[in-house]
Structures are given as structure tokens and as C-alpha cells.
Short mmCIF file of C-alpha atoms in Angstrom, two decimals:
data_model
loop_
_atom_site.label_atom_id
_atom_site.label_comp_id
_atom_site.label_asym_id
_atom_site.label_seq_id
_atom_site.Cartn_x
_atom_site.Cartn_y
_atom_site.Cartn_z
CA MET A 181 -73.58 19.29 65.98
CA THR A 182 -70.41 17.89 67.65
CA SER A 183 -70.53 14.31 68.85
CA ALA A 184 -68.91 13.36 72.13
CA THR A 185 -66.18 10.70 72.36
CA THR A 186 -66.82 7.86 74.69
CA PRO A 187 -64.12 6.58 77.08
CA GLN A 188 -63.97 3.27 75.25
CA GLN A 189 -63.27 4.95 71.88
CA ALA A 190 -60.49 7.13 73.33
CA THR A 191 -58.77 4.13 74.82
CA GLN A 192 -58.90 2.25 71.47
CA GLU A 193 -57.38 5.19 69.52
CA THR A 194 -54.55 5.50 72.03
CA VAL A 195 -53.65 1.83 71.70
CA THR A 196 -53.73 1.98 67.87
CA ALA A 197 -51.46 5.05 67.70
CA GLY A 198 -49.01 3.47 70.09
CA ALA A 199 -48.75 0.35 68.00
CA ARG A 200 -48.11 2.43 64.87
CA ASP A 201 -45.37 4.43 66.60
CA THR A 202 -43.73 1.27 67.86
CA ALA A 203 -43.66 -0.21 64.35
CA GLU A 204 -42.07 2.92 62.88
CA ALA A 205 -39.54 3.45 65.69
CA GLY A 206 -38.59 -0.21 66.00
CA PRO A 207 -36.90 -1.83 69.00
CA GLY A 208 -34.19 0.83 69.12
CA GLY A 209 -36.49 3.47 70.41
CA ALA A 210 -38.64 6.26 69.03
CA GLY A 211 -37.45 8.20 65.93
CA HIS A 212 -34.71 5.73 64.85
CA ARG A 213 -34.94 3.55 61.68
CA ASP A 214 -32.95 0.34 61.23
CA PRO A 215 -29.80 1.24 59.20
CA GLY A 216 -29.38 -2.36 58.11
CA SER A 217 -32.52 -2.32 55.99
CA GLY A 218 -31.27 0.60 53.81
CA THR A 219 -27.82 -0.92 53.38
CA TRP A 220 -29.34 -4.24 52.42
CA ARG A 221 -31.53 -2.64 49.76
CA ALA A 222 -28.57 -0.61 48.33
CA GLY A 223 -26.48 -3.78 48.14
CA ILE A 224 -29.19 -5.50 46.17
CA ARG A 225 -29.38 -2.59 43.75
CA ARG A 226 -25.60 -2.60 43.24
CA ALA A 227 -25.59 -6.32 42.61
CA ILE A 228 -28.32 -5.94 40.00
CA ARG A 229 -26.37 -3.17 38.24
CA VAL A 230 -23.13 -5.19 38.24
CA GLY A 231 -24.93 -8.26 36.99
CA ALA A 232 -26.58 -6.34 34.19
CA ARG A 233 -23.29 -4.71 33.10
CA PRO A 234 -21.56 -6.69 30.23
CA GLY A 235 -18.27 -8.34 31.11
CA PRO A 236 -14.97 -7.69 29.29
CA TRP A 237 -15.63 -10.55 26.88
CA LYS A 238 -19.06 -9.19 25.98
CA ARG A 239 -18.01 -5.58 25.46
CA GLY A 240 -17.13 -4.14 22.04
CA PRO A 241 -18.67 -6.75 19.71
CA VAL A 242 -18.52 -4.30 16.80
CA LEU A 243 -14.81 -3.67 17.40
CA ALA A 244 -14.15 -7.41 17.54
CA ALA A 245 -16.06 -7.95 14.28
CA LEU A 246 -14.12 -5.15 12.55
CA ALA A 247 -10.81 -6.62 13.71
CA LEU A 248 -11.72 -10.04 12.33
CA LEU A 249 -12.92 -8.49 9.07
CA LEU A 250 -9.64 -6.58 8.71
CA GLY A 251 -7.61 -9.72 9.26
CA LEU A 252 -9.65 -11.74 6.79
CA LEU A 253 -9.43 -8.98 4.19
CA MET A 254 -5.61 -8.96 4.36
CA LEU A 255 -5.43 -12.75 4.51
CA LEU A 256 -7.76 -13.34 1.56
CA HIS A 257 -6.96 -10.26 -0.53
CA ALA A 258 -6.19 -12.41 -3.57
CA ARG A 259 -9.79 -13.64 -3.55
CA ILE A 260 -11.31 -10.17 -3.67
CA THR A 261 -13.10 -9.59 -6.95
CA ASP A 262 -11.35 -7.32 -9.42
CA ARG A 263 -14.63 -5.96 -10.72
CA GLY A 264 -14.17 -2.23 -11.01
CA GLY A 265 -10.49 -2.75 -10.20
CA LEU A 266 -11.31 -3.37 -6.53
CA GLY A 267 -8.79 -6.18 -6.13
CA SER A 268 -5.96 -4.15 -7.67
CA LEU A 269 -6.84 -1.13 -5.56
CA VAL A 270 -6.73 -3.15 -2.33
CA GLU A 271 -3.43 -4.80 -3.27
CA THR A 272 -1.85 -1.48 -4.22
CA PHE A 273 -2.41 -0.01 -0.77
CA LEU A 274 -2.49 -3.25 1.25
CA PRO A 275 0.46 -2.32 3.53
CA TRP A 276 -1.47 0.72 4.77
CA PHE A 277 -4.29 -1.46 6.09
CA GLY A 278 -2.05 -2.10 9.08
CA LEU A 279 -2.80 1.42 10.27
CA PHE A 280 -6.28 0.27 11.25
CA VAL A 281 -4.79 -1.98 13.94
CA PRO A 282 -3.74 0.78 16.39
CA VAL A 283 -7.06 2.56 15.74
CA LEU A 284 -9.03 -0.56 16.68
CA LEU A 285 -6.71 -1.27 19.60
CA THR A 286 -7.35 2.19 21.01
CA GLY A 287 -11.08 1.59 20.78
CA ALA A 288 -10.74 -1.84 22.39
CA LEU A 289 -8.80 -0.45 25.35
CA TRP A 290 -11.23 2.41 25.78
CA ARG A 291 -14.15 -0.01 25.83
CA ARG A 292 -12.16 -2.49 27.96
CA SER A 293 -13.09 -5.19 25.46
CA ALA A 294 -11.08 -8.37 25.89
CA SER A 295 -12.77 -9.95 22.87
CA ALA A 296 -11.71 -7.09 20.57
CA VAL A 297 -8.11 -7.24 21.82
CA VAL A 298 -7.94 -10.97 21.14
CA ALA A 299 -9.59 -10.54 17.72
CA LEU A 300 -6.85 -8.06 16.78
CA LEU A 301 -4.32 -10.88 16.93
CA LEU A 302 -5.56 -12.02 13.51
CA PRO A 303 -4.78 -8.82 11.50
CA VAL A 304 -1.53 -8.32 13.42
CA THR A 305 -0.38 -11.86 12.59
CA VAL A 306 -1.38 -11.57 8.93
CA TRP A 307 0.27 -8.16 8.49
CA LEU A 308 3.51 -9.32 10.09
CA ASN A 309 3.48 -12.43 7.92
CA LEU A 310 3.08 -10.28 4.80
CA TYR A 311 5.40 -7.41 5.67
CA GLY A 312 7.39 -8.27 8.78
CA GLY A 313 10.54 -8.94 6.75
CA VAL A 314 10.32 -5.63 4.91
CA PHE A 315 12.03 -3.70 7.70
CA SER A 316 15.19 -5.80 7.76
CA ASP A 317 18.08 -4.62 5.61
CA LYS A 318 18.61 -7.32 3.00
CA SER A 319 21.34 -5.55 1.04
CA HIS A 320 24.87 -6.86 0.47
CA PRO A 321 27.96 -4.71 -0.05
CA GLY A 322 29.29 -4.27 -3.58
CA SER A 323 27.79 -4.99 -6.99
CA ASP A 324 28.87 -5.42 -10.60
CA LEU A 325 26.42 -2.94 -12.10
CA THR A 326 24.31 -0.06 -10.77
CA VAL A 327 20.99 0.68 -12.46
CA VAL A 328 18.60 3.57 -11.86
CA SER A 329 15.09 4.20 -13.17
CA HIS A 330 13.18 7.46 -13.04
CA ASN A 331 9.88 8.78 -14.35
CA VAL A 332 11.04 12.33 -14.99
CA ASN A 333 7.49 13.73 -15.39
CA ALA A 334 6.34 15.28 -18.64
CA ASP A 335 5.60 18.52 -16.76
CA ASN A 336 9.07 18.72 -15.21
CA SER A 337 10.07 22.40 -15.22
CA ASP A 338 13.80 21.68 -14.80
CA PRO A 339 14.90 18.70 -16.94
CA ALA A 340 18.54 19.79 -16.82
CA GLY A 341 18.46 19.91 -13.01
CA THR A 342 16.88 16.47 -12.87
CA ALA A 343 19.57 15.15 -15.21
CA ARG A 344 22.32 16.56 -12.96
CA ASP A 345 20.75 14.85 -9.94
CA LEU A 346 20.69 11.54 -11.79
CA VAL A 347 24.31 11.86 -12.90
CA ALA A 348 25.21 12.26 -9.21
CA SER A 349 23.76 8.80 -8.57
CA LYS A 350 26.74 7.35 -10.50
CA ALA A 351 24.53 4.75 -12.11
CA ASP A 352 26.06 2.66 -14.89
CA VAL A 353 22.70 2.32 -16.62
CA LEU A 354 20.00 4.98 -16.38
CA ALA A 355 16.41 4.54 -17.59
CA LEU A 356 14.06 7.50 -18.05
CA GLU A 357 10.34 7.45 -18.63
CA GLU A 358 7.89 10.15 -19.71
CA ILE A 359 10.36 12.03 -21.91
CA THR A 360 8.68 14.73 -23.98
CA ALA A 361 9.86 15.88 -27.39
CA GLN A 362 10.70 19.28 -25.89
CA ALA A 363 12.72 17.86 -23.00
CA LYS A 364 14.55 15.17 -24.98
CA PRO A 365 17.42 17.42 -26.25
CA LEU A 366 17.86 18.82 -22.73
CA TYR A 367 18.34 15.36 -21.26
CA GLU A 368 20.62 14.32 -24.09
CA LYS A 369 22.83 17.36 -23.58
CA ALA A 370 22.98 17.10 -19.78
CA LEU A 371 23.69 13.36 -19.78
CA ALA A 372 26.05 13.16 -22.75
CA LYS A 373 29.31 13.48 -20.81
CA ALA A 374 28.51 10.85 -18.18
CA TYR A 375 26.75 8.46 -20.56
CA PRO A 376 28.28 8.13 -24.02
CA TYR A 377 25.70 5.58 -25.15
CA HIS A 378 21.98 6.16 -25.22
CA THR A 379 18.76 5.43 -27.03
CA VAL A 380 15.34 7.07 -26.93
CA GLN A 381 12.33 5.19 -28.27
CA GLY A 382 9.29 7.42 -28.10
CA THR A 383 8.80 8.54 -24.49
CA VAL A 384 11.31 6.15 -22.86
CA GLY A 385 15.09 6.15 -23.04
CA LEU A 386 18.19 4.44 -21.73
CA TRP A 387 21.56 6.05 -21.02
CA SER A 388 24.59 3.83 -20.43
CA LYS A 389 28.30 3.96 -19.70
CA LEU A 390 28.56 0.68 -21.61
CA PRO A 391 27.83 0.00 -25.30
CA LEU A 392 24.28 -0.73 -26.43
CA SER A 393 23.12 -2.95 -29.26
CA ASP A 394 20.05 -4.71 -30.66
CA THR A 395 17.81 -1.84 -29.62
CA ARG A 396 14.17 -1.79 -30.59
CA PRO A 397 10.77 -0.58 -29.36
CA VAL A 398 8.52 -3.05 -27.58
CA ASP A 399 4.87 -3.18 -28.54
CA THR A 400 2.85 -3.06 -25.33
CA GLN A 401 -0.43 -2.58 -27.18
CA ILE A 402 -0.97 1.06 -26.38
CA ASP A 403 -3.07 1.04 -29.53
CA TYR A 404 -5.06 -2.09 -30.21
CA GLY A 405 -7.79 -3.18 -32.55
CA PRO A 406 -8.30 -2.20 -36.21
CA LEU A 407 -7.70 1.50 -35.62
CA GLY A 408 -4.45 0.88 -33.81
CA ASP A 409 -3.19 -1.51 -36.47
CA ALA A 410 -3.92 1.06 -39.17
CA LYS A 411 -1.60 3.70 -37.71
CA PRO A 412 1.83 3.95 -39.38
CA ALA A 413 4.96 3.21 -37.33
CA GLU A 414 6.19 6.80 -37.36
CA VAL A 415 2.97 7.89 -35.70
CA THR A 416 2.94 5.25 -32.98
CA MET A 417 6.66 5.76 -32.28
CA ALA A 418 5.99 9.28 -31.02
CA TYR A 419 4.19 7.89 -27.98
CA ASN A 420 5.90 4.50 -27.70
CA ARG A 421 6.34 3.55 -24.04
CA ALA A 422 8.70 0.56 -23.96
CA LEU A 423 12.06 -0.47 -25.40
CA ARG A 424 14.51 -3.33 -25.34
CA THR A 425 18.29 -3.15 -25.72
CA THR A 426 21.43 -5.14 -24.93
CA VAL A 427 24.09 -3.72 -22.60
CA ALA A 428 27.59 -5.09 -23.17
CA THR A 429 28.98 -5.77 -19.69
CA ASP A 430 32.25 -7.38 -18.60
CA HIS A 431 30.24 -10.45 -17.64
CA GLY A 432 28.43 -10.79 -20.93
CA PRO A 433 25.34 -9.32 -22.58
CA LEU A 434 22.51 -8.07 -20.41
CA ALA A 435 19.04 -7.56 -21.87
CA VAL A 436 17.47 -4.39 -20.49
CA TYR A 437 13.83 -3.42 -20.86
CA VAL A 438 12.49 0.04 -20.10
CA ALA A 439 8.73 0.44 -19.79
CA HIS A 440 6.10 2.95 -18.81
CA LEU A 441 2.76 1.20 -18.55
CA GLY A 442 -0.62 2.85 -18.91
CA SER A 443 -1.95 5.07 -16.18
CA VAL A 444 -4.70 4.05 -13.77
CA ARG A 445 -7.68 6.20 -12.93
CA VAL A 446 -10.24 6.32 -10.13
CA ASN A 447 -13.71 7.59 -11.01
CA PRO A 448 -17.23 6.91 -9.73
CA ARG A 449 -18.48 5.18 -12.86
CA THR A 450 -15.67 2.71 -13.61
CA GLY A 451 -14.04 2.47 -10.19
CA PHE A 452 -10.30 1.78 -10.28
CA TRP A 453 -9.74 1.77 -14.05
CA THR A 454 -6.69 -0.33 -15.01
CA ASP A 455 -7.56 -1.70 -18.45
CA SER A 456 -4.74 0.04 -20.33
CA ARG A 457 -2.11 -0.81 -17.74
CA ASP A 458 -3.19 -4.43 -17.49
CA ARG A 459 -3.10 -4.85 -21.26
CA ASN A 460 0.38 -3.30 -21.39
CA ALA A 461 1.57 -5.57 -18.56
CA GLN A 462 0.42 -8.70 -20.36
CA SER A 463 2.17 -7.66 -23.57
CA LEU A 464 5.35 -6.81 -21.69
CA ALA A 465 5.29 -10.15 -19.88
CA LYS A 466 5.06 -11.95 -23.24
CA ALA A 467 8.03 -9.99 -24.57
CA VAL A 468 10.13 -10.85 -21.51
CA ALA A 469 9.11 -14.51 -21.72
CA ALA A 470 10.25 -14.59 -25.36
CA GLU A 471 13.60 -12.93 -24.52
CA PRO A 472 16.41 -15.38 -25.45
CA ASN A 473 18.95 -13.80 -23.10
CA GLU A 474 18.73 -15.45 -19.71
CA ARG A 475 19.97 -12.30 -17.94
CA VAL A 476 17.29 -9.61 -18.00
CA VAL A 477 16.62 -6.37 -16.12
CA LEU A 478 13.31 -4.50 -16.36
CA LEU A 479 13.32 -0.82 -15.38
CA GLY A 480 10.31 1.43 -15.40
CA ASP A 481 7.16 2.99 -14.09
CA LEU A 482 4.68 0.12 -14.07
CA ASN A 483 1.90 2.15 -12.41
CA GLY A 484 1.36 -0.62 -9.89
CA THR A 485 2.99 -2.57 -7.10
CA VAL A 486 4.44 -6.04 -7.55
CA ALA A 487 1.72 -7.32 -5.20
CA ASP A 488 -0.91 -6.36 -7.78
CA ARG A 489 -2.40 -9.41 -9.49
CA ALA A 490 -2.11 -7.63 -12.83
CA PHE A 491 1.65 -8.33 -12.80
CA ALA A 492 1.45 -12.02 -12.02
CA ASP A 493 2.78 -12.96 -15.47
CA LEU A 494 5.79 -10.69 -14.91
CA THR A 495 6.54 -11.51 -11.29
CA SER A 496 6.29 -15.24 -12.01
CA GLN A 497 9.41 -14.95 -14.17
CA MET A 498 11.24 -12.00 -12.57
CA ARG A 499 12.15 -10.92 -9.03
CA SER A 500 11.81 -7.52 -7.42
CA ALA A 501 15.15 -5.98 -6.46
CA GLN A 502 13.45 -4.13 -3.60
CA ASP A 503 11.89 -7.29 -2.19
CA GLU A 504 15.14 -9.23 -2.50
CA ALA A 505 17.71 -6.65 -1.43
CA GLY A 506 15.94 -3.53 -0.18
CA ASP A 507 15.27 -1.98 3.20
CA GLY A 508 11.69 -0.91 3.84
CA PHE A 509 8.84 -0.59 1.38
CA GLY A 510 10.75 1.64 -1.06
CA PHE A 511 7.73 3.79 -1.85
CA SER A 512 8.34 6.01 -4.88
CA TRP A 513 5.09 7.88 -5.58
CA PRO A 514 4.05 10.60 -5.12
CA ALA A 515 7.37 12.26 -4.42
CA ARG A 516 6.08 14.62 -1.72
CA PHE A 517 4.54 11.87 0.38
CA PRO A 518 5.18 8.43 -1.14
CA VAL A 519 2.46 5.87 -0.44
CA ALA A 520 3.18 3.18 -3.05
CA ARG A 521 6.09 1.71 -4.97
CA ILE A 522 4.96 1.85 -8.58
CA ASP A 523 8.47 2.34 -10.03
CA GLN A 524 10.11 -1.05 -10.32
CA ILE A 525 13.40 -2.80 -10.94
CA LEU A 526 12.82 -6.47 -11.77
CA VAL A 527 15.57 -8.97 -12.57
CA ARG A 528 16.05 -12.42 -14.05
CA GLY A 529 19.31 -14.38 -14.16
CA VAL A 530 21.25 -11.86 -12.06
CA GLU A 531 21.45 -11.25 -8.32
CA PRO A 532 20.17 -8.03 -6.73
CA GLU A 533 22.66 -6.92 -4.09
CA SER A 534 20.98 -3.71 -2.93
CA SER A 535 17.98 -1.53 -3.67
CA TRP A 536 17.18 2.02 -2.62
CA VAL A 537 15.15 5.14 -3.33
CA LEU A 538 16.99 8.28 -4.42
CA PRO A 539 16.25 11.86 -3.28
CA SER A 540 13.53 13.88 -4.96
CA THR A 541 14.17 15.66 -8.25
CA GLY A 542 11.82 17.93 -10.17
CA SER A 543 9.48 14.99 -10.85
CA ASP A 544 6.38 13.73 -9.07
CA HIS A 545 8.12 10.33 -8.80
CA LEU A 546 11.23 9.41 -6.82
CA PRO A 547 14.08 7.67 -8.67
CA VAL A 548 14.79 4.07 -7.70
CA GLY A 549 18.15 2.31 -7.90
CA ALA A 550 19.64 -1.14 -7.47
CA GLY A 551 23.00 -2.84 -7.52
CA ILE A 552 23.16 -6.21 -9.33
CA SER A 553 25.81 -8.90 -9.69
CA TRP A 554 26.36 -11.98 -11.78
#
């Protein structure tokens, strides 16, 4: 059954509906909402989003931390433990750590991180302090004697060609390392005309335009312990890796050492293995310290950079020709893309006037040269 609506009920419903319509339409008339209310709400939402977004100083905390860590690593590299050869490994390739700076800077700019950009000032300052002077040419014109050192590589397929390249350097004194018994006569024949004086002691040799005297092998403890001591001299001479001789110059005698220190290895179990090289370096440093001649030149493949702590006993008494009179880092190994200077010319009692790296030969090392004066 349908109930009838009374006049009073109809009037009440009409009034209620009208009030509802008035509230929805607002004072502007029916069907129109207040645009100010929507704009006000959107503004609040934008303000909340902006407030919640991190500012430039709060962005990129990881990048900022990495930048500080990089700077501290370069600044305090001498304090890094050498367990597993870690310290030596870092110091060997320390100049290349600067490449991380542009990588981090790119990330900082992408993230718009002011804190990361400021943090990068530390590694930039440290790197420039360590290597900023490397790119200035410190050489001086002229010299009294030109010396060249080259690891010719035991696997060199063209010893005669390498010898011809070295003759073209016009060095007065030429040191060769890693000479094999098979290649020795080839070097001797190819170098005989340019260098009338020479000596080969095991796997190292010296060729000179000036007379040599007081030549002898230097014991760098390639063999050590009871088994090493038991080997006869003729056996150990075959793989001897250092010599000492005196070059008669117009300015007086010059003691010249040629050395090829033990190789280094990287493997998962021992890390950066340097035991043999470090032992050789210590023995060589003792020999140089005992050298009575105040004028000394050391030529050779030391299998390490002069920044490596393993050579502290050597570098405390000798100077690097490249550091004193070179231009650039003077990287010498590997020949195809040199990343480290492990072939060295160190001096004592004479002045390095210039230092340079020669063009590639048939070896995996680049030759290095220097001009010295009294």
C-alpha cells in the first residue's frame, strides 16, 4: 500500500533540498564551485612536497662520504697496512686514484649535491699536492753524461732490432736487464761498434763508451737461507740480477749499479706478493750505502715505483732523475699502455739535468734515459 504525503512533509523536503543546493552552489550561483578552495589545497600539497624534498646540502650523502674516503686514502696512504702487499699496491698505482674525482664530480652534479662537491675539494687538494708539480718540465739543457736503462725482455723476438734502437739513443752508458744466454751474443754483436766497453754479469749488463773497471756482481739475495748458501758461484752467476762497475769519466770515477729486482705477483691467496723484490731492494740499498764513491748512478728495473715504501732505504740516499728533472710521470710499463714507472734511474752526488722515456722497442718495457752533470 502507498502512503500519502502530507502538505507539511512536502514543504519540509523542499526546504531541505534547497539548503543543500545552496551549500553546493555557493554564493556565486547554482552549479559553480569556488576556484579558490582547489588552488589553496594544491598549494598546500606543493609546499608539503617541497618541504619533504632534501636540499642540496642533504643530497648525495654516499657521494660525499666516498669523496672524503678517497681524499683520506691518498692523504694517509703511508699508514695503510702492507699485509698482503696492500700498501705497496696502493702506492704503485696511487696517481691513478685521481681518476675517481671526475667520476664522483659527475655523480655530484647529477644529484645536485652541494655537500659532495665540497667534499671533493679534499681529494683534489691532496692529489695536486702529491702530483701537481709532475706536469711542469723540470729539465735543463745540456749534460755531461747520458745514461739509458732498458729491460729488454727475455722473450724479445728481435734483440738485434732492440739494440739498434738503443744505439740511436746516443747514450754514453747503456744498462740492459733480462738478458738471456741466447740473446747475449746478439746484443754484444749489435752494440760492439757503438760501445767498446761492456760487461755482462748473469742477466744484467752495461755497455759504455768510456772505460770500465772494478766490475763485480752484487748479491741481492735472490737465493737465501741454507740452500742458497750451498749453491756454487758458477750456478748463481747464471741468474745473477745486479752488478756494480766504475765508469771512467772526464770528471772522475762514477760508480754505476745495474739491477733487476724480483718480480711481484698478484694472486687471491697471497695478495700483492712482493717478498722477493723487497728482499732484493734491502740488499741493494745496503750495497749502495757501503759504496765508497760519492758519485753513484743506479739503473734498472726495480719492479716498483719510487713512491713504494719498499724502496725507502734506497730513496733516502738517492734521488729519482724523473722526479728531479723529468716532465710527466714517465711511465715505462707495460709498453703498450704504460701505467707505472717501474724502471728507474736514481742518482747520488751528481745532478740530473733531464729525464725522458724512449720509444718502444721489442720489449714489454719502455727504455728510460737521463742526462746528468757534475
